[in-house]
Coordinates of C-alpha atoms (C1' of nucleotides) in Angstrom, one line a residue:
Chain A
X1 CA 32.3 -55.6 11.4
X2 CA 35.6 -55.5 9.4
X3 CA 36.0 -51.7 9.3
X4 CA 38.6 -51.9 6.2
X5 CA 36.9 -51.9 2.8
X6 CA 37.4 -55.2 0.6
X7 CA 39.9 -53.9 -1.2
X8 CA 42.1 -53.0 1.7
X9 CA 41.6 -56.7 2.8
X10 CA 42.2 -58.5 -0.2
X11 CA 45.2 -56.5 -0.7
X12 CA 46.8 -57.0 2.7
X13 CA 46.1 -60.7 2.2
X14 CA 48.0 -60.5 -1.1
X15 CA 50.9 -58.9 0.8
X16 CA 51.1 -61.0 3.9
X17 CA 51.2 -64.1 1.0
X18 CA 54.2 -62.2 -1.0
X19 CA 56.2 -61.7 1.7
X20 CA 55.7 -65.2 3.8
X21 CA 56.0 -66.9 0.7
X22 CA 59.0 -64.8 -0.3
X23 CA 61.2 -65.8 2.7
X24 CA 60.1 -69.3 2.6
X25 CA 60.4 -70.3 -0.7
X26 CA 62.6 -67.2 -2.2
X27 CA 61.2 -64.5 -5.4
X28 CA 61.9 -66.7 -7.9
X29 CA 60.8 -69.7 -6.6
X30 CA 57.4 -67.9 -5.8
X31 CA 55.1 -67.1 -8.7
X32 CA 52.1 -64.9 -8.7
X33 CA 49.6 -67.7 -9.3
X34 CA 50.7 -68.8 -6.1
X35 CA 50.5 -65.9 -4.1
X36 CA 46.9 -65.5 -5.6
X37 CA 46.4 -68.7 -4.7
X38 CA 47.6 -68.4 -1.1
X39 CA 45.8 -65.5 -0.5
X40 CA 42.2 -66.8 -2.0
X41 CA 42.0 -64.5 -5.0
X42 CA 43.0 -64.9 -8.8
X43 CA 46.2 -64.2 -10.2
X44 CA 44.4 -60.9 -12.1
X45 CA 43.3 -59.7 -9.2
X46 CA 47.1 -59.9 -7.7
X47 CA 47.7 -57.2 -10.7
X48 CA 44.8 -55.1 -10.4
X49 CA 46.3 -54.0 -6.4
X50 CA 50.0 -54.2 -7.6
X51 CA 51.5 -53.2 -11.0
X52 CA 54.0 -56.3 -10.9
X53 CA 55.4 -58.5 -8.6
X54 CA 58.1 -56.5 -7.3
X55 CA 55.7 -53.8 -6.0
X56 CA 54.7 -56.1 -3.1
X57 CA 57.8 -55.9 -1.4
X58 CA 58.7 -52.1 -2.3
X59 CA 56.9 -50.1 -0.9
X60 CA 58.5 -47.8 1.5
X61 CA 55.4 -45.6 2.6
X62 CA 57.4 -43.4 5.0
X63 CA 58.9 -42.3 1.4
X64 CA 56.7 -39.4 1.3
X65 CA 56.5 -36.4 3.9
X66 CA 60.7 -36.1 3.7
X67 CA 60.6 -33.5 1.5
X68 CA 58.1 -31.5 3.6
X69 CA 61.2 -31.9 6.7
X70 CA 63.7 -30.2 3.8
X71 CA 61.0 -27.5 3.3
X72 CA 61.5 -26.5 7.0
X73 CA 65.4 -26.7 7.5
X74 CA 67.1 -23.7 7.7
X75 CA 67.5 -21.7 4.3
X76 CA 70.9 -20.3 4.9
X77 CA 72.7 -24.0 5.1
X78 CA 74.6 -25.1 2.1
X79 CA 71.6 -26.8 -0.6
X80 CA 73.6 -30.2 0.6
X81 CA 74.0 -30.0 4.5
X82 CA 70.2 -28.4 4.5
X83 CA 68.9 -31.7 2.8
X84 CA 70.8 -34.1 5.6
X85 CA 69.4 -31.7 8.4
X86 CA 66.0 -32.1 6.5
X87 CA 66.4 -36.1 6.6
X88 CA 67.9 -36.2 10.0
X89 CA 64.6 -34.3 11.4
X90 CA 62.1 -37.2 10.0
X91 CA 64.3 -40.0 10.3
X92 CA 64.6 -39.9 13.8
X93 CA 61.1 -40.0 14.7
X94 CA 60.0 -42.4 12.2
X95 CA 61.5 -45.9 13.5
X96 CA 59.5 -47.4 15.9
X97 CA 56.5 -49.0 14.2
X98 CA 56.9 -51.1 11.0
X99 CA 61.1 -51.1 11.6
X100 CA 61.1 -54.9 11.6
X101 CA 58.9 -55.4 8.7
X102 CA 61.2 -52.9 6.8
X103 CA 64.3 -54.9 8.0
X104 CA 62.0 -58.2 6.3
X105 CA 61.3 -56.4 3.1
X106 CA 64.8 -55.2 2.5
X107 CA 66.2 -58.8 3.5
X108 CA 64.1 -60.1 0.5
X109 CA 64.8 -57.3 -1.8
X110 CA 68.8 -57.7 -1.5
X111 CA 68.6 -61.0 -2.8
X112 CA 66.8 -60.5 -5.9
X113 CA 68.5 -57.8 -8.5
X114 CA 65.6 -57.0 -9.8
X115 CA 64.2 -55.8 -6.6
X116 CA 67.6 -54.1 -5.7
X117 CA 66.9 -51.7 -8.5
X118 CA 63.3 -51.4 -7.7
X119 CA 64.6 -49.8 -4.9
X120 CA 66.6 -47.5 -6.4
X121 CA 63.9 -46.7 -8.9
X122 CA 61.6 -46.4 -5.7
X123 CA 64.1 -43.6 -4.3
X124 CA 63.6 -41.1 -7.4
X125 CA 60.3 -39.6 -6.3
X126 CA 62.0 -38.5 -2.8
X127 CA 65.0 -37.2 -5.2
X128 CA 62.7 -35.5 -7.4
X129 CA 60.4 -34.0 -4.3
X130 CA 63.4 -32.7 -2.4
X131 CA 65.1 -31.2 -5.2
X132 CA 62.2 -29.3 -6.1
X133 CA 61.9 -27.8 -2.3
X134 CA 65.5 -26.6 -2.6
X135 CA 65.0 -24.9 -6.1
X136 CA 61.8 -23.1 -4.7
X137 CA 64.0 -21.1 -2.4
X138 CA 66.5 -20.6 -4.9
X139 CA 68.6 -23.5 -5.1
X140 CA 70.3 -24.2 -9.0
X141 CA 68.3 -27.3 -10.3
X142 CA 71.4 -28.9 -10.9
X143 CA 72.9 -28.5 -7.7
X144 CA 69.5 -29.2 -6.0
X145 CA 69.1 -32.7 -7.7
X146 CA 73.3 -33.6 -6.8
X147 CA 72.2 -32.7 -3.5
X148 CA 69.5 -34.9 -3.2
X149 CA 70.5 -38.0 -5.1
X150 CA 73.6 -37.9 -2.8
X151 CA 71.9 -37.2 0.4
X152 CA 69.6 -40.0 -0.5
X153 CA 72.0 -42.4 -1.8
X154 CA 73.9 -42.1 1.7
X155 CA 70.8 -42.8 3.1
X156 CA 69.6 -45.9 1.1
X157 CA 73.7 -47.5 2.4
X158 CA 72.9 -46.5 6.1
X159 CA 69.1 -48.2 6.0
X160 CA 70.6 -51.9 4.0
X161 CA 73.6 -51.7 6.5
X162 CA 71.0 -51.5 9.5
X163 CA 68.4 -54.1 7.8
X164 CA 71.0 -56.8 6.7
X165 CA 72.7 -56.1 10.4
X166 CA 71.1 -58.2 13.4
X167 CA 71.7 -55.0 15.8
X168 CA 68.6 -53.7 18.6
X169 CA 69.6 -50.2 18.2
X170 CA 67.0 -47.9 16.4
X171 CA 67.7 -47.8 12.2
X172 CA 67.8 -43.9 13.2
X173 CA 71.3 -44.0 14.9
X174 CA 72.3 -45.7 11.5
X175 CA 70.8 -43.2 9.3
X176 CA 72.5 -40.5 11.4
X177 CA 75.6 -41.7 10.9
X178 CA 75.6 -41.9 7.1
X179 CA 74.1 -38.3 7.3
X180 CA 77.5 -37.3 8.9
X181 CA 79.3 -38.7 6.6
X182 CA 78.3 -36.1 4.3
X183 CA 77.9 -33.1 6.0
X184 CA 81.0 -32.9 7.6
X185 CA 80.1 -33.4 11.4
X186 CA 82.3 -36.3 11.2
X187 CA 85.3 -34.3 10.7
X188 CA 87.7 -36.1 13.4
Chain B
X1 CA 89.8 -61.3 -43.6
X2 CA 87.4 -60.5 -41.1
X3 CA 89.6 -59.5 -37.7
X4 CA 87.3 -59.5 -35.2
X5 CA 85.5 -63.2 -34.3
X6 CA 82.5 -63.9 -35.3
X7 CA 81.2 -63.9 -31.8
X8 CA 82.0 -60.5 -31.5
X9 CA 81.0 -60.0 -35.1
X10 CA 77.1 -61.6 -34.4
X11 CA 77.4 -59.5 -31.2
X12 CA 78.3 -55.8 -32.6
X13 CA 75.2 -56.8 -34.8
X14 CA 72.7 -57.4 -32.4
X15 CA 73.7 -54.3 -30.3
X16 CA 73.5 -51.9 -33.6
X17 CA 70.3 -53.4 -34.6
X18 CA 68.7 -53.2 -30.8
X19 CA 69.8 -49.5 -30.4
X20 CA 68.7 -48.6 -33.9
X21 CA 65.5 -50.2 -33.7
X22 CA 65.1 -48.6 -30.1
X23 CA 65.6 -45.4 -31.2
X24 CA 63.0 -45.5 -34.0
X25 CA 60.3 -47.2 -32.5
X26 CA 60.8 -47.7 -28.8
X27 CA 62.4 -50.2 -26.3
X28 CA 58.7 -51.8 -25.5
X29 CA 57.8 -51.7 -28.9
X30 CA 60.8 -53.5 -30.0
X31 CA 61.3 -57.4 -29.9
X32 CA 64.2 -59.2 -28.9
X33 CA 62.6 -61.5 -31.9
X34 CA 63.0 -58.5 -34.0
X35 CA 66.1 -57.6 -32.9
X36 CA 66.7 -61.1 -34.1
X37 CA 65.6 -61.2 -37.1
X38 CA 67.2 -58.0 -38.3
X39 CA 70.5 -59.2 -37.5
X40 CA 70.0 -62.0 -39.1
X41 CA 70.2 -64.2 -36.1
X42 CA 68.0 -66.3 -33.6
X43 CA 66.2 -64.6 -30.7
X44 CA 68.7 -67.7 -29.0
X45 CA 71.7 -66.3 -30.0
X46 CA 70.4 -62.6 -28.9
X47 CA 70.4 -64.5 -25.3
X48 CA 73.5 -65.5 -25.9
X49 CA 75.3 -62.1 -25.8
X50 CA 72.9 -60.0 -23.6
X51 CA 71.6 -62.0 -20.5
X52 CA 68.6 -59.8 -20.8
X53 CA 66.8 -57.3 -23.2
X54 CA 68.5 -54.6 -20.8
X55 CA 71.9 -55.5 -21.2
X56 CA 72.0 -54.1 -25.3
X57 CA 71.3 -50.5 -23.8
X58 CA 73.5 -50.9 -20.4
X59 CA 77.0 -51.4 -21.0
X60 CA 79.2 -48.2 -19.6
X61 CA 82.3 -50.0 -20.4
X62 CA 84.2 -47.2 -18.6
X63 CA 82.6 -48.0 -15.0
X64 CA 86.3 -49.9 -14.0
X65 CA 89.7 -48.2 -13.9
X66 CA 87.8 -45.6 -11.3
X67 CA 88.6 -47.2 -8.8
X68 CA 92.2 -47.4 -9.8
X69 CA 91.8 -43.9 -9.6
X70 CA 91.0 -43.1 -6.2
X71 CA 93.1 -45.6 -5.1
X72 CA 95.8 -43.0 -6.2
X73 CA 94.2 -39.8 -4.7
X74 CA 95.7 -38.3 -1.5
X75 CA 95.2 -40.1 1.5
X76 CA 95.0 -37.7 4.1
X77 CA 91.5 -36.1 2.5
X78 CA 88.1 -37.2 3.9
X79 CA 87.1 -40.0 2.3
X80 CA 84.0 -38.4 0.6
X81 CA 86.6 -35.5 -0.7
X82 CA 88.9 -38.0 -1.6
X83 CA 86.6 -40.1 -3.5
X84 CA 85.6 -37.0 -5.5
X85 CA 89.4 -36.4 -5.9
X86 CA 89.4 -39.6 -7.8
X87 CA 86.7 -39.1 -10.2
X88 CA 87.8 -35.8 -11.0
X89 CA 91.0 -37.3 -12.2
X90 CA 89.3 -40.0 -14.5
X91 CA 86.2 -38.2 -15.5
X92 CA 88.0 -35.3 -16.9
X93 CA 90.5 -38.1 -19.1
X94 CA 87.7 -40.5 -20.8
X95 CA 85.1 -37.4 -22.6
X96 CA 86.4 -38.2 -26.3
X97 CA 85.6 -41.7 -27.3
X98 CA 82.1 -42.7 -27.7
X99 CA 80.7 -39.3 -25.8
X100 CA 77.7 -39.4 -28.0
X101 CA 76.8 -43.2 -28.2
X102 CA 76.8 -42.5 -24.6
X103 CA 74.2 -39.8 -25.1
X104 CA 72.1 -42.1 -27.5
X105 CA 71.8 -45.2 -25.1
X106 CA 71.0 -42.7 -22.0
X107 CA 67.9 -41.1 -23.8
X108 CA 66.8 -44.4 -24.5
X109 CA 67.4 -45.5 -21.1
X110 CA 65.5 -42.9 -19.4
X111 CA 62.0 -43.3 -21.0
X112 CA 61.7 -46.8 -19.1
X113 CA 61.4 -47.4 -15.7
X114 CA 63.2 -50.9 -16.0
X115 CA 66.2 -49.2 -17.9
X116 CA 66.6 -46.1 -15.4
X117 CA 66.4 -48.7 -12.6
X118 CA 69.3 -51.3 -14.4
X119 CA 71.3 -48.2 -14.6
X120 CA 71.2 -47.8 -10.9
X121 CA 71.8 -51.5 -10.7
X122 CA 74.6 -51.0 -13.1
X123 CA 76.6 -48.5 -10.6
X124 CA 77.0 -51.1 -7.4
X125 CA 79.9 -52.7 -8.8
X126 CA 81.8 -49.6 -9.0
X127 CA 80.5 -48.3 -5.8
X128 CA 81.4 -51.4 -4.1
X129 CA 85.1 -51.4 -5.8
X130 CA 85.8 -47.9 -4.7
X131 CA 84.7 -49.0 -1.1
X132 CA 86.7 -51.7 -1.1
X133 CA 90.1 -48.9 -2.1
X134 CA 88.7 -46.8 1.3
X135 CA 88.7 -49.7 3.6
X136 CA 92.1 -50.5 2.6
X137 CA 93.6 -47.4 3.4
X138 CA 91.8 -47.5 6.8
X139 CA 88.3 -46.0 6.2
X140 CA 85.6 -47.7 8.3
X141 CA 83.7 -49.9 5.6
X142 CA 80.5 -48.3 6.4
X143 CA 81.6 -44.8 5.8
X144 CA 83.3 -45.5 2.9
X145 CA 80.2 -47.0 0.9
X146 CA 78.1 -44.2 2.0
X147 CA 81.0 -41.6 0.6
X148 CA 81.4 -43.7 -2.2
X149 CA 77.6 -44.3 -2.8
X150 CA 77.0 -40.7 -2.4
X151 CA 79.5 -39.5 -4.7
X152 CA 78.0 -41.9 -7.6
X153 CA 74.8 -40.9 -7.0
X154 CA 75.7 -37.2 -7.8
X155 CA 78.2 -38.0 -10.8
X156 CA 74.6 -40.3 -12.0
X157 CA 72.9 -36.9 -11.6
X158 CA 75.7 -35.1 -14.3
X159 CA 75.6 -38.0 -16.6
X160 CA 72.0 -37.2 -16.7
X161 CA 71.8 -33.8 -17.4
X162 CA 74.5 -33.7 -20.1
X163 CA 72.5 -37.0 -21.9
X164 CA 69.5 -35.1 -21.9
X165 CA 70.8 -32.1 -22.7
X166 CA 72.2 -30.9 -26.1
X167 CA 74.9 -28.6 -24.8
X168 CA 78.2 -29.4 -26.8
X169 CA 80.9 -28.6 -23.8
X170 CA 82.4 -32.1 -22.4
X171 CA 80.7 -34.2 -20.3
X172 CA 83.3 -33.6 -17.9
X173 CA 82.5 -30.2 -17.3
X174 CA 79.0 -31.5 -16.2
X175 CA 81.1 -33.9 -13.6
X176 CA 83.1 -31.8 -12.2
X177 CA 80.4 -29.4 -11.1
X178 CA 78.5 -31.9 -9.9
X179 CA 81.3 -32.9 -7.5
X180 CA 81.9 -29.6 -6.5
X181 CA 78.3 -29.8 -4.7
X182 CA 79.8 -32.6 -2.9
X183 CA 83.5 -31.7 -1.9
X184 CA 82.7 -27.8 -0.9
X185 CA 84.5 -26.5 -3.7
X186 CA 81.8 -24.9 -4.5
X187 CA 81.0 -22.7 -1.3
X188 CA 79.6 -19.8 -2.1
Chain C
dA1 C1' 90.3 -83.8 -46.4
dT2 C1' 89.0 -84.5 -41.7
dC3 C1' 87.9 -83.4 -37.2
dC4 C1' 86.6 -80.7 -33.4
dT5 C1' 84.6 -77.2 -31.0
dA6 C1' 82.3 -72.9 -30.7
dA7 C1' 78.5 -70.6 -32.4
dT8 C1' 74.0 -71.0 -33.8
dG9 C1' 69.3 -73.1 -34.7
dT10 C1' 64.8 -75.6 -33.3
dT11 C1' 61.4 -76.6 -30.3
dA12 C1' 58.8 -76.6 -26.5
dG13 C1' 58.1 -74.8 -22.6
dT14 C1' 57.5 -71.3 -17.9
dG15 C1' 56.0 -67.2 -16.0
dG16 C1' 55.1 -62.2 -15.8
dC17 C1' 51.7 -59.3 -17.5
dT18 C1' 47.5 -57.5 -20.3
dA19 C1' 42.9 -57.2 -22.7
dA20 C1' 38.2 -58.2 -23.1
dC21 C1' 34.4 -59.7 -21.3
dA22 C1' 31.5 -62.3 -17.7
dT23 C1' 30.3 -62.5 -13.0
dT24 C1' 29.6 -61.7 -8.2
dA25 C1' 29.5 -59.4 -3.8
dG26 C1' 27.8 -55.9 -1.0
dA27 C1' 26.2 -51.4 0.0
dA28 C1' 22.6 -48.0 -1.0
dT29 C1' 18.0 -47.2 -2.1
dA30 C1' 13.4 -47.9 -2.4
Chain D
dT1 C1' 13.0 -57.2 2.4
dA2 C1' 13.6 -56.7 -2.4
dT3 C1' 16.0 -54.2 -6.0
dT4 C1' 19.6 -52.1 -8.2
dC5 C1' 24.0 -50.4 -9.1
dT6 C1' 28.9 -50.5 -9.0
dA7 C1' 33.2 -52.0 -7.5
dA8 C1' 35.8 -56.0 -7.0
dT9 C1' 36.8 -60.3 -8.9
dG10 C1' 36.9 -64.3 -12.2
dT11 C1' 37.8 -66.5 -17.0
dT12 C1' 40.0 -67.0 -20.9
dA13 C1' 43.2 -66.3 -24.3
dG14 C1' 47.2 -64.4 -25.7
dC15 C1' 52.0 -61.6 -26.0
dC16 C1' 56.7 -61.6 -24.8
dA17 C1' 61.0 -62.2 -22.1
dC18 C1' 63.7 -65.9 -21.0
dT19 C1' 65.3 -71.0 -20.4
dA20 C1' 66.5 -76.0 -21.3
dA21 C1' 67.6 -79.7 -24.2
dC22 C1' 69.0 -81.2 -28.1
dA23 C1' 70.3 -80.8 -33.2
dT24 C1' 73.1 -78.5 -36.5
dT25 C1' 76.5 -75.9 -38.8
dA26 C1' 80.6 -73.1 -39.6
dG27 C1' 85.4 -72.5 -39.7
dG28 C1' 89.8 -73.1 -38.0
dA29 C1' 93.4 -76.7 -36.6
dT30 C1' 95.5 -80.9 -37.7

DNA sequence: ATCCTAATGTTAGTGGCTAACATTAGAATA
DNA sequence: TATTCTAATGTTAGCCACTAACATTAGGAT
């Protein structure tokens, strides 16, 4: 009857157990014998679905598929404003469904250091991707990886504002806004 | 005879032996133990100095005064120009000085995840001081840590690329051409 | 010479994380 | 249904970063 394989299961469980226990108790408060515990498995099996402890609350997922948006923006733009029309094109549509647990995570991650450069760590891939888009079409590596760490760095200000923030609007209108910032639409 | 204190002393000890021993067999490899040992200390005293194992490599010692610096750049600009202004006028001053230990502690940063990520870590205090000179002078708070957070994130990017490099031109060349992505300068 | 305090040492832990090996669960096949 | 084969999990033992509590020394001030 359960359609998702064990795996899946077990590792959801582990998750759901991280990240209740997380906001209950706090990160360092919470060990991984516990979260095994909580979630009926043994501590090595915690390891064998997460490389450590802090992977259970990083995990961005909509991480991927950005660089794919840059890929499609307008060649002619400046390597920077072509990344921030790139971001502004998936950002937008990707808010509605896990936005609350996202605001969760991130509450959790802010309060722990550790985790706060997970995230930062986390963000390099998308750097990495997005630069490499830019220097297929031409684009200096240098200039393509400024762009991008910058772009995404903007970015990473605009989502903790909107997930440490208790406002209803979309994270979107957020994001926008630290895109602006860079690109010069803000120009009063 | 001895000028300095022994603290520091005990201290310029351990972060000689931790980078030496880094460098020749590798951060995991290494022990704070064995860093210990070969400075003829306690792996106590080790915690003593450093809070962690990280702390030996990351110390930038020149992260503060920037601040001072924007503080002192022209008011009128845009706030991500302005902030760029700034770092222009410090970056281009400290090159001299330790340059190369710089370069040493980078390389040995970048082959481990937990070191790159500390680095990242490392760079919130500034961004958060140059903010704070933005919002001062009238900048909206939010816009002024994504300009300053942006403009980190692409002076990271230089640091980078001259660490890893062997090119012999200043580091502050690398900087300021990695703020001309940012500030339009460089518009083709 | 004596004291006083900072710096260090000792010891005994906790917790993240890994390796090696044993075990089970559950799907495929017969 | 019985068998088998493999992925998922368990057990155990251990390494290492890091901490707490308490004992000790070193070296300058009095």
């Amino acid at each position: 009857m359960t359609s998702t394989s064990r795996s899946a299961r077990t590792r959801a469980l582990l998750q759901d157990a991280a990240l209740r226990l997380f906001s209950e108790q706090g990160y360092d408060a919470t060990t991984v014998e516990q979260i095994a515990r909580e979630a009926g498995v043994s501590h090595m099996t915690f390891f064998r679905h997460f490389p450590t402890k802090d992977a259970v609350v990083l995990e961005d997922g909509f991480d991927p598929a950005i660089a794919a948006a840059v890929a499609t923006a307008p060649t002619e733009l400046l390597p920077l404003v072509r990344v921030c029309a790139g971001l502004r094109a998936v950002l937008t549509h990707v808010d509605l469904p896990g936005q609350e647990e996202v605001r969760l995570r991130v509450r959790i991650a802010v309060e722990h250091p550790a985790l706060r450069a997970g995230t930062y760590a986390a963000t390099e891939a998308t750097q990495k991707a997005i630069a490499e888009v830019l220097v297929a079409d031409g684009v200096s590596p240098f200039e393509a990886r400024v762009a991008s760490a910058a772009a995404l760095a903007a970015v990473t200000v605009a989502v903790l504002e909107w997930c440490l923030s208790d406002r209803d609007d979309p994270m979107s209108s957020q994001l926008s806004a630290a895109l602006d910032v860079l690109d010069g639409t803000a120009r009063r």
